[in-house]
Short mmCIF file of C-alpha atoms and ligand atoms in Angstrom, two decimals:
data_model
loop_
_atom_site.label_atom_id
_atom_site.label_comp_id
_atom_site.label_asym_id
_atom_site.label_seq_id
_atom_site.Cartn_x
_atom_site.Cartn_y
_atom_site.Cartn_z
CA MET A 1 -10.81 -32.27 -25.38
CA ALA A 2 -11.65 -34.19 -22.16
CA GLN A 3 -14.17 -32.50 -19.91
CA HIS A 4 -12.09 -33.04 -16.75
CA THR A 5 -8.40 -32.94 -15.91
CA THR A 6 -6.23 -33.76 -12.92
CA VAL A 7 -4.41 -30.77 -11.51
CA ASN A 8 -1.32 -30.97 -9.27
CA LEU A 9 -1.13 -28.88 -6.15
CA SER A 10 2.57 -29.65 -5.87
CA ALA A 11 3.21 -27.19 -3.03
CA ILE A 12 1.09 -29.40 -0.77
CA ASN A 13 1.56 -32.71 -2.54
CA LYS A 14 -2.07 -33.13 -3.57
CA GLN A 15 -4.06 -33.56 -6.74
CA ILE A 16 -7.56 -32.49 -7.63
CA VAL A 17 -9.81 -33.34 -10.58
CA VAL A 18 -11.15 -30.18 -12.19
CA PRO A 19 -13.89 -29.88 -14.84
CA THR A 20 -12.71 -28.17 -18.00
CA GLY A 21 -15.91 -28.03 -20.07
CA LEU A 22 -18.88 -25.69 -20.10
CA PHE A 23 -21.53 -26.66 -17.55
CA ILE A 24 -24.87 -26.65 -19.39
CA ASN A 25 -27.94 -28.69 -18.44
CA ASN A 26 -25.97 -30.34 -15.62
CA GLU A 27 -23.31 -31.74 -17.99
CA PHE A 28 -19.78 -30.59 -18.81
CA VAL A 29 -19.69 -30.11 -22.57
CA PRO A 30 -17.33 -28.76 -25.25
CA SER A 31 -18.04 -25.62 -27.22
CA VAL A 32 -20.32 -26.19 -30.20
CA ASP A 33 -18.27 -24.05 -32.55
CA SER A 34 -15.06 -22.80 -30.95
CA LYS A 35 -11.64 -24.20 -30.13
CA GLU A 36 -10.76 -21.22 -27.93
CA LEU A 37 -9.32 -22.12 -24.53
CA ILE A 38 -8.77 -20.21 -21.33
CA HIS A 39 -5.42 -20.98 -19.72
CA ALA A 40 -5.76 -20.79 -15.95
CA VAL A 41 -2.47 -19.64 -14.40
CA ASN A 42 -1.06 -20.10 -10.91
CA PRO A 43 0.05 -16.56 -9.97
CA ALA A 44 2.51 -17.90 -7.38
CA THR A 45 4.54 -19.81 -10.00
CA GLU A 46 3.36 -18.34 -13.34
CA ASP A 47 2.68 -21.94 -14.53
CA VAL A 48 -0.45 -22.85 -16.50
CA ILE A 49 -2.60 -25.00 -14.19
CA CYS A 50 -4.90 -26.32 -16.92
CA SER A 51 -6.96 -25.06 -19.85
CA VAL A 52 -10.73 -24.81 -19.90
CA VAL A 53 -13.21 -24.32 -22.72
CA ALA A 54 -13.96 -20.69 -23.54
CA ALA A 55 -17.65 -20.31 -24.42
CA SER A 56 -18.50 -18.69 -27.75
CA ALA A 57 -21.55 -16.49 -28.35
CA LYS A 58 -23.30 -19.59 -29.73
CA ASP A 59 -22.56 -21.49 -26.50
CA ILE A 60 -24.07 -18.60 -24.56
CA ASP A 61 -27.24 -18.97 -26.70
CA ILE A 62 -27.38 -22.65 -25.77
CA ALA A 63 -26.85 -21.96 -22.07
CA VAL A 64 -29.55 -19.26 -22.12
CA ALA A 65 -31.95 -21.67 -23.86
CA ALA A 66 -31.22 -24.30 -21.18
CA ALA A 67 -31.90 -21.75 -18.44
CA ARG A 68 -35.11 -20.62 -20.18
CA ASN A 69 -36.33 -24.19 -20.50
CA ALA A 70 -35.62 -24.92 -16.82
CA PHE A 71 -37.39 -21.70 -15.84
CA LYS A 72 -40.51 -22.79 -17.76
CA THR A 73 -40.55 -26.43 -16.71
CA THR A 74 -38.73 -27.37 -13.51
CA TRP A 75 -37.86 -24.13 -11.72
CA GLY A 76 -39.49 -20.69 -11.73
CA LYS A 77 -43.07 -21.04 -10.57
CA ASN A 78 -42.96 -24.83 -10.98
CA VAL A 79 -41.15 -25.46 -7.73
CA THR A 80 -42.16 -24.56 -4.20
CA GLY A 81 -40.17 -22.20 -2.03
CA PHE A 82 -39.72 -25.06 0.38
CA GLU A 83 -38.03 -27.19 -2.30
CA ARG A 84 -35.81 -24.30 -3.43
CA SER A 85 -34.78 -23.80 0.18
CA ARG A 86 -33.99 -27.49 0.61
CA LEU A 87 -31.77 -27.58 -2.49
CA ILE A 88 -29.91 -24.37 -1.63
CA ASN A 89 -29.23 -25.70 1.87
CA LYS A 90 -28.03 -28.97 0.37
CA LEU A 91 -25.63 -27.04 -1.87
CA ALA A 92 -24.35 -25.18 1.22
CA ASP A 93 -23.78 -28.53 2.96
CA LEU A 94 -21.75 -29.83 0.01
CA ILE A 95 -19.62 -26.67 -0.14
CA GLU A 96 -18.96 -27.04 3.57
CA ARG A 97 -17.99 -30.68 3.04
CA ASP A 98 -15.54 -29.75 0.26
CA ALA A 99 -14.32 -26.48 1.78
CA GLN A 100 -10.67 -27.49 2.05
CA ALA A 101 -10.40 -28.72 -1.56
CA LEU A 102 -12.25 -25.67 -2.89
CA ALA A 103 -10.01 -23.37 -0.86
CA GLU A 104 -6.87 -25.03 -2.20
CA LEU A 105 -8.12 -24.74 -5.77
CA GLU A 106 -8.94 -21.08 -5.15
CA ALA A 107 -5.42 -20.51 -3.79
CA LEU A 108 -3.93 -22.23 -6.81
CA ASN A 109 -5.82 -20.15 -9.39
CA ASN A 110 -6.29 -16.84 -7.58
CA GLY A 111 -3.23 -16.70 -5.31
CA LYS A 112 -5.14 -15.88 -2.11
CA PRO A 113 -4.18 -17.95 0.94
CA ALA A 114 -6.17 -21.20 1.12
CA ARG A 115 -6.63 -20.62 4.84
CA ILE A 116 -8.36 -17.31 4.16
CA ALA A 117 -10.39 -18.72 1.26
CA ARG A 118 -11.60 -21.53 3.51
CA ASP A 119 -12.30 -19.60 6.71
CA PHE A 120 -13.62 -16.37 5.19
CA ASP A 121 -14.60 -16.63 1.50
CA ILE A 122 -16.13 -20.08 1.73
CA GLY A 123 -17.46 -19.64 5.26
CA ASP A 124 -19.21 -16.48 4.13
CA SER A 125 -20.51 -18.14 0.96
CA VAL A 126 -22.06 -20.98 2.94
CA GLN A 127 -23.73 -18.46 5.24
CA CYS A 128 -24.98 -16.50 2.24
CA LEU A 129 -26.56 -19.61 0.70
CA ARG A 130 -28.20 -20.54 3.99
CA TYR A 131 -29.46 -16.99 4.49
CA TYR A 132 -31.20 -16.95 1.11
CA ALA A 133 -32.41 -20.53 1.57
CA GLY A 134 -34.25 -19.15 4.58
CA TRP A 135 -36.01 -16.56 2.41
CA ALA A 136 -37.08 -18.96 -0.35
CA ASP A 137 -40.41 -19.93 1.27
CA LYS A 138 -41.11 -16.51 2.77
CA ILE A 139 -41.46 -14.41 -0.36
CA ILE A 140 -44.90 -12.88 -0.08
CA GLY A 141 -46.80 -9.98 -1.55
CA GLN A 142 -49.21 -7.55 0.07
CA THR A 143 -52.95 -7.09 0.29
CA LEU A 144 -53.82 -3.48 -0.50
CA GLU A 145 -56.73 -1.38 0.61
CA VAL A 146 -58.72 0.00 -2.32
CA ASP A 147 -61.66 2.40 -2.31
CA ASN A 148 -64.09 0.10 -4.00
CA LYS A 149 -65.15 -2.43 -1.37
CA SER A 150 -66.08 -5.03 -3.94
CA LYS A 151 -62.49 -5.36 -5.09
CA LEU A 152 -59.41 -6.88 -3.58
CA ALA A 153 -55.99 -5.67 -4.69
CA PHE A 154 -52.90 -7.69 -4.01
CA THR A 155 -49.30 -7.94 -5.12
CA ARG A 156 -47.22 -11.04 -5.58
CA HIS A 157 -43.52 -11.43 -6.26
CA ASP A 158 -42.65 -13.50 -9.28
CA PRO A 159 -39.15 -14.52 -10.36
CA ILE A 160 -37.68 -12.32 -13.09
CA GLY A 161 -36.64 -15.26 -15.28
CA VAL A 162 -33.22 -16.00 -16.75
CA CYS A 163 -30.39 -14.13 -15.02
CA GLY A 164 -27.01 -13.58 -16.65
CA GLN A 165 -24.37 -13.24 -13.95
CA ILE A 166 -20.90 -11.87 -14.70
CA ILE A 167 -18.32 -11.95 -11.93
CA PRO A 168 -14.72 -10.80 -11.36
CA TRP A 169 -11.61 -12.66 -10.23
CA ASN A 170 -10.95 -11.17 -6.80
CA TYR A 171 -13.48 -13.26 -4.84
CA PRO A 172 -14.43 -16.03 -7.26
CA ILE A 173 -16.31 -18.23 -4.76
CA ASN A 174 -17.91 -15.38 -2.82
CA MET A 175 -19.06 -13.63 -5.96
CA TRP A 176 -20.51 -16.88 -7.24
CA ALA A 177 -22.47 -17.45 -4.02
CA TRP A 178 -23.60 -13.83 -3.66
CA LYS A 179 -25.06 -13.90 -7.17
CA VAL A 180 -26.41 -17.43 -7.26
CA ALA A 181 -28.06 -17.62 -3.82
CA PRO A 182 -30.66 -14.82 -4.11
CA ALA A 183 -31.50 -15.69 -7.72
CA LEU A 184 -32.13 -19.34 -6.82
CA ALA A 185 -34.12 -18.43 -3.74
CA VAL A 186 -36.69 -16.46 -5.73
CA GLY A 187 -36.90 -19.01 -8.56
CA CYS A 188 -34.71 -17.50 -11.27
CA THR A 189 -32.44 -19.60 -13.46
CA ILE A 190 -28.84 -18.67 -14.09
CA VAL A 191 -26.16 -18.41 -16.73
CA MET A 192 -22.98 -17.66 -14.79
CA LYS A 193 -19.89 -16.28 -16.48
CA PRO A 194 -16.87 -16.45 -14.18
CA SER A 195 -13.77 -14.37 -14.81
CA GLU A 196 -11.43 -15.80 -17.43
CA LEU A 197 -8.60 -15.32 -14.91
CA CYS A 198 -10.12 -17.57 -12.25
CA PRO A 199 -12.68 -19.97 -13.74
CA LEU A 200 -11.73 -23.14 -11.85
CA THR A 201 -13.70 -22.89 -8.62
CA ALA A 202 -16.91 -21.90 -10.43
CA LEU A 203 -16.57 -25.10 -12.48
CA LYS A 204 -15.85 -27.16 -9.35
CA LEU A 205 -18.91 -25.63 -7.66
CA SER A 206 -20.97 -26.65 -10.69
CA GLU A 207 -20.24 -30.31 -9.87
CA LEU A 208 -21.83 -29.67 -6.48
CA VAL A 209 -24.86 -28.04 -8.12
CA LYS A 210 -25.55 -31.32 -9.88
CA GLU A 211 -24.82 -33.42 -6.80
CA ALA A 212 -27.20 -31.28 -4.73
CA GLY A 213 -29.99 -32.26 -7.12
CA PHE A 214 -30.82 -29.02 -8.93
CA PRO A 215 -32.70 -29.81 -12.16
CA PRO A 216 -30.69 -29.46 -15.39
CA GLY A 217 -30.44 -25.90 -16.69
CA VAL A 218 -31.11 -24.14 -13.39
CA ILE A 219 -27.46 -23.07 -13.04
CA ASN A 220 -25.23 -23.05 -16.11
CA THR A 221 -21.56 -22.04 -15.92
CA VAL A 222 -19.87 -20.68 -19.01
CA PRO A 223 -16.27 -19.52 -18.63
CA SER A 224 -15.57 -17.13 -21.49
CA LEU A 225 -13.58 -14.08 -22.45
CA GLY A 226 -15.36 -10.96 -21.29
CA HIS A 227 -15.79 -9.35 -24.70
CA VAL A 228 -17.21 -12.65 -26.05
CA GLY A 229 -19.35 -14.43 -23.44
CA GLY A 230 -19.85 -11.49 -21.09
CA ALA A 231 -20.84 -9.20 -23.94
CA ALA A 232 -23.15 -11.88 -25.40
CA LEU A 233 -24.94 -12.31 -22.08
CA ALA A 234 -25.35 -8.57 -21.52
CA ALA A 235 -26.80 -8.14 -25.02
CA HIS A 236 -28.87 -11.34 -25.08
CA PRO A 237 -32.53 -10.79 -26.01
CA ASP A 238 -33.70 -13.74 -23.89
CA VAL A 239 -31.88 -12.81 -20.68
CA ASP A 240 -34.22 -10.99 -18.31
CA LYS A 241 -31.65 -9.58 -15.94
CA VAL A 242 -27.90 -9.17 -15.88
CA ALA A 243 -26.06 -8.93 -12.55
CA PHE A 244 -22.53 -7.67 -12.96
CA THR A 245 -19.64 -7.16 -10.57
CA GLY A 246 -16.38 -5.79 -11.92
CA SER A 247 -14.76 -2.63 -13.14
CA THR A 248 -16.60 0.61 -13.80
CA ILE A 249 -15.50 0.66 -17.44
CA THR A 250 -17.03 -2.79 -18.10
CA GLY A 251 -20.10 -1.92 -16.05
CA ARG A 252 -20.80 0.93 -18.48
CA LYS A 253 -20.60 -1.50 -21.41
CA VAL A 254 -22.96 -3.94 -19.70
CA MET A 255 -25.53 -1.22 -19.06
CA GLU A 256 -25.27 -0.01 -22.64
CA ALA A 257 -25.66 -3.54 -24.05
CA ALA A 258 -28.72 -4.10 -21.84
CA ALA A 259 -30.24 -0.81 -23.00
CA LYS A 260 -29.56 -1.52 -26.66
CA SER A 261 -30.99 -5.06 -26.58
CA ASN A 262 -34.14 -5.86 -24.60
CA LEU A 263 -33.85 -3.26 -21.81
CA LYS A 264 -33.17 -6.08 -19.39
CA LYS A 265 -32.85 -5.20 -15.73
CA VAL A 266 -29.27 -4.50 -14.64
CA SER A 267 -27.49 -4.51 -11.32
CA LEU A 268 -23.93 -3.22 -11.17
CA GLU A 269 -21.38 -3.49 -8.37
CA LEU A 270 -18.34 -1.53 -9.50
CA GLY A 271 -14.95 -0.28 -8.38
CA GLY A 272 -13.94 2.02 -5.56
CA LYS A 273 -11.11 4.22 -4.31
CA SER A 274 -12.04 4.26 -0.66
CA PRO A 275 -10.45 6.63 1.86
CA HIS A 276 -9.55 6.34 5.54
CA LEU A 277 -9.60 9.54 7.56
CA VAL A 278 -7.49 9.46 10.70
CA PHE A 279 -7.96 12.23 13.25
CA GLU A 280 -5.70 13.04 16.18
CA SER A 281 -8.35 11.90 18.64
CA ALA A 282 -8.38 8.38 17.16
CA ASP A 283 -7.02 5.30 18.85
CA LEU A 284 -4.05 5.31 16.47
CA ASP A 285 -3.12 1.68 17.01
CA GLN A 286 -6.63 0.61 16.06
CA ALA A 287 -6.71 3.04 13.14
CA ALA A 288 -3.40 1.63 11.85
CA ASN A 289 -4.76 -1.91 12.22
CA TRP A 290 -7.81 -1.07 10.13
CA ALA A 291 -5.86 0.92 7.54
CA ALA A 292 -3.37 -1.96 7.13
CA LEU A 293 -6.18 -4.49 6.79
CA GLY A 294 -8.01 -2.16 4.44
CA ILE A 295 -5.21 -2.05 1.91
CA CYS A 296 -3.47 -5.43 2.44
CA TYR A 297 -6.48 -7.75 2.57
CA ASN A 298 -6.70 -9.94 -0.53
CA SER A 299 -3.39 -8.40 -1.69
CA GLY A 300 -5.16 -5.05 -2.05
CA GLN A 301 -7.51 -6.50 -4.67
CA ASP A 302 -10.70 -5.49 -3.00
CA CYS A 303 -13.49 -3.26 -4.25
CA THR A 304 -13.53 -1.52 -0.86
CA ALA A 305 -9.73 -1.48 -0.44
CA GLY A 306 -8.74 1.56 1.60
CA SER A 307 -6.40 2.85 -1.05
CA ARG A 308 -6.27 6.45 0.25
CA VAL A 309 -5.41 7.49 3.81
CA TYR A 310 -5.71 11.04 5.13
CA VAL A 311 -4.01 11.69 8.46
CA GLN A 312 -4.22 14.81 10.59
CA ASN A 313 -0.77 16.51 10.56
CA SER A 314 -0.30 16.36 14.32
CA VAL A 315 -0.33 12.52 14.37
CA TYR A 316 1.08 11.85 10.90
CA ASP A 317 4.53 10.53 11.90
CA LYS A 318 3.23 8.41 14.72
CA PHE A 319 0.50 6.92 12.54
CA ILE A 320 2.89 6.13 9.67
CA GLY A 321 5.22 4.32 12.09
CA LEU A 322 2.34 2.22 13.40
CA LEU A 323 0.99 1.50 9.93
CA VAL A 324 4.38 0.35 8.67
CA SER A 325 4.79 -2.00 11.63
CA LYS A 326 1.34 -3.52 11.01
CA VAL A 327 1.92 -3.98 7.30
CA LYS A 328 5.39 -5.47 7.87
CA ALA A 329 3.86 -8.17 10.05
CA GLN A 330 2.05 -9.63 7.06
CA VAL A 331 3.69 -12.69 5.48
CA VAL A 332 3.23 -12.65 1.71
CA GLY A 333 3.79 -16.01 0.05
CA ASP A 334 2.29 -18.92 -1.88
CA GLY A 335 -1.41 -19.21 -1.06
CA LEU A 336 -0.99 -22.93 -0.49
CA ASP A 337 1.37 -22.22 2.41
CA GLU A 338 -0.70 -22.09 5.63
CA LYS A 339 1.61 -19.39 7.00
CA SER A 340 0.84 -16.92 4.20
CA GLY A 341 -1.31 -13.96 5.20
CA GLY A 342 -1.31 -12.61 1.64
CA GLY A 343 -0.51 -14.02 -1.77
CA PRO A 344 0.67 -12.79 -5.14
CA VAL A 345 -1.59 -10.54 -7.18
CA VAL A 346 -3.80 -12.44 -9.59
CA SER A 347 -2.13 -11.98 -12.98
CA LYS A 348 0.75 -10.57 -14.98
CA THR A 349 -1.51 -7.73 -16.12
CA GLN A 350 -2.37 -6.82 -12.55
CA TYR A 351 1.28 -7.18 -11.48
CA ASP A 352 2.46 -4.83 -14.23
CA LYS A 353 -0.33 -2.37 -13.41
CA VAL A 354 0.54 -2.24 -9.70
CA TRP A 355 4.27 -1.83 -10.38
CA GLY A 356 3.38 0.85 -12.93
CA TYR A 357 1.60 2.79 -10.17
CA ILE A 358 4.51 2.34 -7.76
CA GLU A 359 6.99 3.59 -10.36
CA ALA A 360 4.73 6.50 -11.34
CA GLY A 361 4.41 7.42 -7.66
CA LYS A 362 8.18 7.42 -7.24
CA GLN A 363 8.63 9.54 -10.36
CA GLU A 364 6.14 12.06 -9.03
CA GLY A 365 8.20 12.39 -5.86
CA ALA A 366 6.55 9.87 -3.51
CA LYS A 367 8.85 8.03 -1.16
CA ALA A 368 8.38 4.29 -0.58
CA ILE A 369 8.50 3.89 3.18
CA LEU A 370 8.12 0.14 2.87
CA GLY A 371 8.53 -2.26 -0.06
CA GLY A 372 8.82 -0.65 -3.47
CA GLU A 373 11.33 -3.19 -4.80
CA LYS A 374 10.52 -6.23 -6.94
CA ARG A 375 11.25 -9.71 -5.60
CA PRO A 376 13.63 -11.87 -7.59
CA GLY A 377 12.25 -15.16 -9.02
CA LYS A 378 8.84 -16.27 -10.20
CA GLY A 379 5.37 -15.24 -9.05
CA TYR A 380 3.33 -12.06 -9.33
CA TYR A 381 4.35 -10.77 -5.90
CA VAL A 382 4.05 -7.17 -4.83
CA ASP A 383 5.26 -6.80 -1.25
CA PRO A 384 3.10 -4.34 0.68
CA THR A 385 4.31 -0.90 -0.31
CA ASP A 386 3.38 2.28 1.55
CA GLU A 387 3.98 5.52 -0.17
CA ALA A 388 3.90 8.94 1.42
CA ILE A 389 0.22 9.51 1.61
CA ALA A 390 -1.48 11.34 -1.23
CA LEU A 391 -3.85 14.18 -0.54
CA ALA A 392 -5.93 14.13 -3.73
CA ASN A 393 -9.54 14.12 -2.69
CA ASP A 394 -11.30 14.21 -5.99
CA THR A 395 -12.79 10.89 -6.94
CA THR A 396 -15.90 9.77 -8.72
CA TYR A 397 -16.10 6.65 -6.57
CA GLY A 398 -18.14 6.29 -3.43
CA LEU A 399 -17.90 2.65 -2.42
CA GLY A 400 -16.45 2.68 1.09
CA ALA A 401 -14.75 4.87 3.68
CA GLY A 402 -13.21 4.60 7.15
CA LEU A 403 -13.29 7.35 9.73
CA HIS A 404 -11.06 7.05 12.81
CA SER A 405 -11.83 9.51 15.58
CA SER A 406 -13.02 9.48 19.15
CA THR A 407 -14.83 12.81 18.93
CA PRO A 408 -17.86 13.80 16.83
CA THR A 409 -16.63 14.97 13.44
CA HIS A 410 -18.44 17.11 10.88
CA PHE A 411 -17.96 16.97 7.11
P1 NAD B 1 -13.62 -6.55 -15.25
O1 NAD B 1 -14.64 -5.49 -15.41
O2 NAD B 1 -12.43 -6.53 -16.13
O3 NAD B 1 -14.26 -7.97 -15.45
C1 NAD B 1 -15.39 -8.39 -14.69
C2 NAD B 1 -16.12 -9.43 -15.49
O4 NAD B 1 -16.66 -8.79 -16.64
C3 NAD B 1 -15.26 -10.59 -15.96
O5 NAD B 1 -15.99 -11.78 -15.89
C4 NAD B 1 -15.00 -10.22 -17.42
O6 NAD B 1 -14.74 -11.33 -18.24
C5 NAD B 1 -16.32 -9.56 -17.79
N1 NAD B 1 -16.25 -8.68 -18.95
C6 NAD B 1 -15.17 -8.07 -19.50
N2 NAD B 1 -15.53 -7.37 -20.59
C7 NAD B 1 -16.87 -7.50 -20.72
C8 NAD B 1 -17.84 -6.97 -21.63
N3 NAD B 1 -17.50 -6.17 -22.64
N4 NAD B 1 -19.12 -7.30 -21.43
C9 NAD B 1 -19.51 -8.07 -20.40
N5 NAD B 1 -18.63 -8.62 -19.52
C10 NAD B 1 -17.33 -8.34 -19.67
O7 NAD B 1 -13.21 -6.51 -13.73
P2 NAD B 1 -12.16 -7.43 -13.01
O8 NAD B 1 -10.82 -6.88 -13.31
O9 NAD B 1 -12.43 -8.87 -13.27
O10 NAD B 1 -12.58 -7.20 -11.50
C11 NAD B 1 -12.00 -6.26 -10.68
C12 NAD B 1 -12.96 -5.08 -10.54
O11 NAD B 1 -14.12 -5.51 -9.85
C13 NAD B 1 -12.36 -3.97 -9.71
O12 NAD B 1 -12.66 -2.74 -10.32
C14 NAD B 1 -13.11 -4.09 -8.38
O13 NAD B 1 -13.16 -2.87 -7.67
C15 NAD B 1 -14.46 -4.56 -8.84
N6 NAD B 1 -15.20 -5.23 -7.78
C16 NAD B 1 -16.34 -4.61 -7.29
C17 NAD B 1 -17.05 -5.21 -6.25
C18 NAD B 1 -18.30 -4.57 -5.68
O14 NAD B 1 -19.05 -5.26 -4.99
N7 NAD B 1 -18.56 -3.30 -5.93
C19 NAD B 1 -16.61 -6.43 -5.74
C20 NAD B 1 -15.48 -7.02 -6.27
C21 NAD B 1 -14.80 -6.41 -7.31
#
């Protein structure tokens, strides 16, 4: 299989060349032992965009070995903070240069509007890289006072080593940058596993990694199915840290795999079920603006999505009217259309899940005030749907919350 393919962005009459191989040691390569492919789908049309190599557990071993070798020889403590900073800034420059193409590819594979991907996701990613580039040469330890005057105690911060990074599909470029930037800044090397639903922009970014001049093996990108490549990374005995963003259920598996293998360090960013609380003293127009943004942004596919809203009885009807008018104003369409404010949801699985919740809500007596009916034709579209607001307040999540009031409120 060729390691690149040309992809049509027919909605805007453009083409883009996309890597389809695993990115290991700065080269796009096939799997060493697997013929498994990941079929990247355009959620606006349900068409397969292209197929990319799905890494096997053996490929993960090779990527980890490449990252280990780079850590020992060209990165880690072998490179100055100044040089790490220079390369990260260079990568930020290249992403800025290619922002439009990256945004269009993100829209094609993820469904989110290219305009939003460019102005927010990519803009934020560039800032994130530059922020951590600024830290790279300022990582210092402390000198500590000790009782014995003949001794000097000090601390220094060393890079952890090889980091496995496993990211979800809802912000593929952001997640990539948020994971990669701090790890690079401190001198770690990386094996990045993007989501099998949206692997294309991580591969495109890998081209820029090489162009920026990072030594081979510093960042390796291995699209793979979660239970294959993700599980292999989490359980790998030569990975020093695994950074995971995704669902709570997978986060538990990652932590367990880390504990059962080499007790590698773990960071988990998991799901949420965040509430908005609207009190009668609130500026209701503002509260409705925030509540609409909170649930509609990124087609509701956000870890901090405000998926529960509690409204004080006295302003309930007024607030619902305002919220519906705000949500109605959003144009949901193909992400490649500059007019779209929201796109389809990312996949058939997600589409079925969301419609399952809408149907379950209706069966339990909820009334759809807006939306609630499927669109005819292709594409995983779920028009914004507001249901009469649920009052359940028991949740194990604690990711985000919005409070709308103009008076001090006690909890
Ligand atoms: P997911 O847990 O299904 O998948 C996340 C990643 O884990 C993917 O790359 C997947 O391939 C991989 N994976 C799957 N099984 C694995 C296994 N057994 N071992 C290791 N890796 C495995 O989540 P998703 O559906 O891709 O992402 C959406 C979720 O992410 C939502 O729950 C959302 O709330 C959460 N999220 C959280 C944050 C945050 O910062 N807290 C940000 C964005 C998304």
